[in-house]
C-alpha positions as a LaTeX table, in Angstrom:
\begin{tabular}{lrrr}
\hline
Residue & $x$ (\AA) & $y$ (\AA) & $z$ (\AA) \\
\hline
Met1 & 43.92 & 91.71 & 139.99 \\
Leu2 & 42.23 & 94.56 & 141.52 \\
Met3 & 45.56 & 96.59 & 141.96 \\
Met4 & 46.37 & 96.67 & 138.22 \\
Ala5 & 42.86 & 97.72 & 137.58 \\
Leu6 & 43.22 & 100.33 & 140.26 \\
Phe7 & 46.68 & 101.22 & 138.74 \\
Thr8 & 45.32 & 101.20 & 135.48 \\
Val9 & 42.91 & 103.79 & 135.97 \\
Phe10 & 45.40 & 106.02 & 137.31 \\
Trp11 & 48.10 & 105.84 & 134.06 \\
Thr12 & 45.27 & 106.35 & 132.23 \\
Gln13 & 44.25 & 109.79 & 133.94 \\
Val14 & 48.32 & 109.92 & 132.86 \\
Ala15 & 47.87 & 110.43 & 130.11 \\
Ser16 & 44.03 & 111.54 & 129.71 \\
Leu17 & 46.32 & 115.25 & 130.77 \\
Gly18 & 48.18 & 114.90 & 127.23 \\
Met19 & 45.24 & 114.36 & 125.21 \\
Asp20 & 42.41 & 116.31 & 124.18 \\
Asp21 & 38.93 & 115.84 & 125.15 \\
Ala22 & 36.77 & 113.43 & 122.73 \\
Thr23 & 40.07 & 111.11 & 122.12 \\
Ser24 & 40.74 & 111.89 & 126.22 \\
Arg25 & 36.91 & 110.45 & 127.32 \\
Leu26 & 36.64 & 108.11 & 124.73 \\
Val27 & 40.06 & 106.14 & 126.26 \\
Val28 & 39.28 & 106.48 & 129.52 \\
Trp29 & 35.60 & 104.61 & 129.09 \\
Ile30 & 37.85 & 102.32 & 127.53 \\
Phe31 & 40.17 & 101.37 & 130.21 \\
Phe32 & 37.47 & 101.82 & 132.84 \\
Val33 & 35.52 & 98.84 & 131.02 \\
Tyr34 & 38.32 & 96.91 & 131.10 \\
Ser35 & 38.85 & 97.66 & 135.21 \\
Gly36 & 34.99 & 96.43 & 135.52 \\
Leu37 & 35.56 & 93.36 & 134.29 \\
Leu38 & 38.68 & 92.69 & 136.11 \\
Thr39 & 37.39 & 93.43 & 138.44 \\
Ile40 & 34.52 & 91.06 & 138.60 \\
Cys41 & 37.65 & 88.77 & 137.21 \\
Ala42 & 39.11 & 89.31 & 140.76 \\
Ala43 & 36.04 & 88.78 & 142.90 \\
Cys44 & 34.85 & 85.38 & 141.17 \\
Ser45 & 38.70 & 84.28 & 141.46 \\
Phe46 & 37.96 & 85.16 & 144.75 \\
Ser47 & 34.81 & 83.46 & 145.16 \\
Ala48 & 36.62 & 80.52 & 144.07 \\
Ser49 & 39.56 & 80.66 & 146.23 \\
Ser50 & 37.98 & 79.15 & 148.74 \\
Arg51 & 37.63 & 76.04 & 146.95 \\
Phe52 & 41.42 & 75.77 & 146.05 \\
Ser53 & 43.29 & 72.21 & 146.89 \\
Ser54 & 45.85 & 73.60 & 149.57 \\
Thr55 & 48.89 & 73.43 & 149.72 \\
Asp56 & 49.81 & 69.80 & 150.13 \\
Thr57 & 53.58 & 69.69 & 151.05 \\
Thr58 & 55.86 & 71.64 & 153.38 \\
Thr59 & 58.11 & 72.43 & 150.57 \\
Asp60 & 55.23 & 73.92 & 148.41 \\
Tyr61 & 54.45 & 76.05 & 151.71 \\
Ala62 & 57.97 & 76.94 & 151.67 \\
Ala63 & 58.05 & 78.07 & 148.70 \\
Tyr64 & 54.63 & 80.36 & 148.44 \\
Arg65 & 55.69 & 81.68 & 151.88 \\
Gly66 & 59.75 & 83.06 & 150.70 \\
Gln67 & 57.91 & 84.11 & 147.24 \\
Gly68 & 55.14 & 86.14 & 149.63 \\
Ile69 & 58.09 & 87.36 & 151.72 \\
Leu70 & 60.61 & 88.73 & 148.79 \\
Tyr71 & 57.52 & 90.26 & 147.06 \\
Gly72 & 57.39 & 92.62 & 150.33 \\
Ile73 & 60.85 & 93.18 & 150.60 \\
Val74 & 60.28 & 94.59 & 146.98 \\
Ile75 & 57.34 & 96.61 & 147.44 \\
Thr76 & 58.72 & 97.84 & 150.80 \\
Cys77 & 61.82 & 99.14 & 149.55 \\
Glu78 & 59.86 & 100.90 & 146.33 \\
Leu79 & 57.00 & 102.58 & 148.62 \\
Leu80 & 60.75 & 104.04 & 150.35 \\
Leu81 & 62.81 & 105.21 & 147.63 \\
Leu82 & 59.48 & 106.83 & 145.29 \\
Phe83 & 58.35 & 108.15 & 149.13 \\
Ala84 & 61.85 & 109.87 & 149.92 \\
Val85 & 62.06 & 110.79 & 145.26 \\
Thr86 & 58.61 & 112.33 & 144.54 \\
Thr87 & 59.18 & 114.34 & 148.52 \\
Val88 & 61.89 & 115.93 & 146.39 \\
Leu89 & 59.92 & 116.25 & 143.10 \\
Leu90 & 56.85 & 117.68 & 144.10 \\
Ser91 & 58.89 & 121.11 & 145.25 \\
Pro92 & 56.98 & 123.58 & 142.43 \\
Glu93 & 60.67 & 124.20 & 139.79 \\
Gln94 & 60.42 & 120.09 & 139.70 \\
Trp95 & 56.90 & 118.38 & 139.81 \\
Asn96 & 56.61 & 117.87 & 136.12 \\
Gly97 & 59.19 & 114.93 & 136.87 \\
Ala98 & 57.56 & 113.14 & 139.75 \\
Ile99 & 55.23 & 111.77 & 137.65 \\
Pro100 & 57.89 & 110.25 & 135.44 \\
Val101 & 60.00 & 108.58 & 138.34 \\
Ile102 & 56.94 & 106.68 & 139.27 \\
Ala103 & 55.96 & 105.34 & 136.19 \\
Leu104 & 60.03 & 103.93 & 135.92 \\
Ala105 & 59.88 & 102.58 & 139.85 \\
Thr106 & 56.99 & 100.74 & 138.35 \\
Gly107 & 58.49 & 99.16 & 135.58 \\
Leu108 & 61.44 & 98.37 & 137.47 \\
His109 & 59.30 & 97.08 & 139.41 \\
Phe110 & 57.77 & 94.54 & 138.04 \\
Tyr111 & 61.92 & 93.32 & 137.41 \\
Pro112 & 61.90 & 91.19 & 140.74 \\
Val113 & 58.58 & 90.65 & 140.79 \\
Ala114 & 58.81 & 87.94 & 137.66 \\
Trp115 & 62.47 & 86.61 & 139.46 \\
Ala116 & 60.25 & 86.62 & 142.40 \\
Phe117 & 57.14 & 84.70 & 141.02 \\
Arg118 & 58.52 & 83.02 & 137.53 \\
Arg119 & 56.31 & 85.37 & 135.41 \\
Asn120 & 58.12 & 85.79 & 131.92 \\
Thr121 & 55.13 & 88.60 & 130.70 \\
Ala122 & 56.93 & 91.07 & 133.83 \\
Tyr123 & 60.56 & 91.06 & 132.19 \\
Tyr124 & 58.76 & 92.47 & 128.63 \\
Leu125 & 56.49 & 94.54 & 130.62 \\
Ala126 & 59.10 & 96.08 & 133.20 \\
Ala127 & 61.65 & 96.65 & 129.40 \\
Trp128 & 58.69 & 98.57 & 127.76 \\
Thr129 & 57.39 & 100.35 & 131.10 \\
Cys130 & 61.34 & 101.43 & 131.50 \\
Phe131 & 61.58 & 102.32 & 128.08 \\
Val132 & 58.24 & 104.35 & 127.61 \\
Thr133 & 59.02 & 106.12 & 130.13 \\
Leu134 & 62.63 & 107.23 & 129.78 \\
Thr135 & 61.28 & 108.27 & 126.84 \\
Gly136 & 58.52 & 110.60 & 128.20 \\
Met137 & 61.61 & 111.80 & 129.71 \\
Tyr138 & 63.76 & 112.52 & 127.04 \\
Ile139 & 60.39 & 114.64 & 125.83 \\
Leu140 & 60.77 & 116.40 & 128.57 \\
Ala141 & 63.97 & 117.21 & 128.96 \\
Gly142 & 63.97 & 118.28 & 125.17 \\
Gly143 & 61.93 & 121.34 & 126.20 \\
Glu144 & 58.20 & 119.89 & 125.33 \\
Thr145 & 55.21 & 120.27 & 127.47 \\
Pro146 & 54.56 & 117.92 & 129.97 \\
Gly147 & 51.29 & 117.33 & 128.27 \\
Arg148 & 53.11 & 114.89 & 125.29 \\
Ala149 & 54.99 & 113.60 & 128.37 \\
Tyr150 & 52.67 & 112.86 & 130.02 \\
Met151 & 50.59 & 111.21 & 127.73 \\
Leu152 & 53.50 & 108.67 & 126.58 \\
Ile153 & 54.15 & 108.37 & 129.74 \\
Gly154 & 50.10 & 107.17 & 131.50 \\
Ala155 & 49.29 & 105.76 & 127.94 \\
Gly156 & 52.20 & 102.99 & 127.80 \\
Ala157 & 52.06 & 102.27 & 131.63 \\
Ala158 & 48.20 & 101.28 & 131.62 \\
Leu159 & 49.20 & 99.01 & 128.66 \\
Ala160 & 51.82 & 97.87 & 130.99 \\
Thr161 & 48.89 & 96.77 & 134.05 \\
Ala162 & 46.34 & 96.14 & 131.73 \\
Val163 & 48.76 & 93.32 & 129.66 \\
Cys164 & 49.34 & 92.35 & 133.57 \\
Gly165 & 46.01 & 91.68 & 134.46 \\
Ile166 & 45.29 & 90.00 & 131.55 \\
Asp167 & 48.00 & 87.78 & 132.46 \\
Met168 & 46.68 & 87.36 & 136.17 \\
Met169 & 42.92 & 86.21 & 134.55 \\
Cys170 & 44.75 & 84.03 & 132.49 \\
Ala171 & 46.83 & 82.25 & 135.61 \\
Cys172 & 43.37 & 82.40 & 137.21 \\
Tyr173 & 41.66 & 80.79 & 134.63 \\
Val174 & 44.01 & 78.16 & 134.33 \\
Met175 & 43.94 & 77.33 & 137.89 \\
Ile176 & 40.35 & 77.17 & 138.84 \\
Arg177 & 40.29 & 74.86 & 135.27 \\
Lys178 & 43.43 & 72.77 & 136.52 \\
Asn179 & 41.28 & 72.31 & 140.06 \\
Gly180 & 37.68 & 71.86 & 137.94 \\
Ile181 & 36.06 & 74.43 & 139.57 \\
Thr182 & 32.86 & 75.84 & 138.44 \\
Ile183 & 32.31 & 79.55 & 138.99 \\
Pro184 & 28.41 & 80.51 & 139.44 \\
\hline
\end{tabular}
C-alpha cells in the first residue's frame, strides 16, 4: 500500500506537467490526500499484521514463498529493462520518450503480478495503463506538445495505482475481519 501511495503521487506529478496551475493544484491535492489515507491504512495493516494467524501448512508456506520469488523475478527484470531503456531515452534528443516507456513498463508489470498473486483487478489495471500509455505515445508521435501526453499518461497511471491501492485496502480489510482482529 505504501508503494501505491508513492507511485500515485509520482504519476500525479507527471500529470500536473500538462495542466494549468489551478487544475494541477486541485488534482495534486486530491491525490496527496488519498495517498495520506492509504499510508494511514498501511500503518493500521502493519499494526494488525502481528496478530494474524500464522500459516499452518507446508503447502501454504510453499505457495506464499513461490509467489514472493516470482514477484522478485518480475520486479528485477522490470527494473533492469527500465534502466536499460531509460538510459538510452534520457539523451537530450529523446527525453520525451522516457515517461511513456516507464508508464508502459508499469502497465505491463501488472500482468505477471495479476497472475502471481491471483488478483483479477490487476489484469484490468494493466490493460487500462497500457491503453492510456499507448494513446499518449500516439499523441507524442503526432507532434503534439509533451504536456498533453504527460497529462494523459500521468492521470491514467495515477488512477491505476490509486485503484490498485483501493484493491489492496479492501483485501486487507477482508483479511483483518476474517481473522477477527480489531484495529486500534
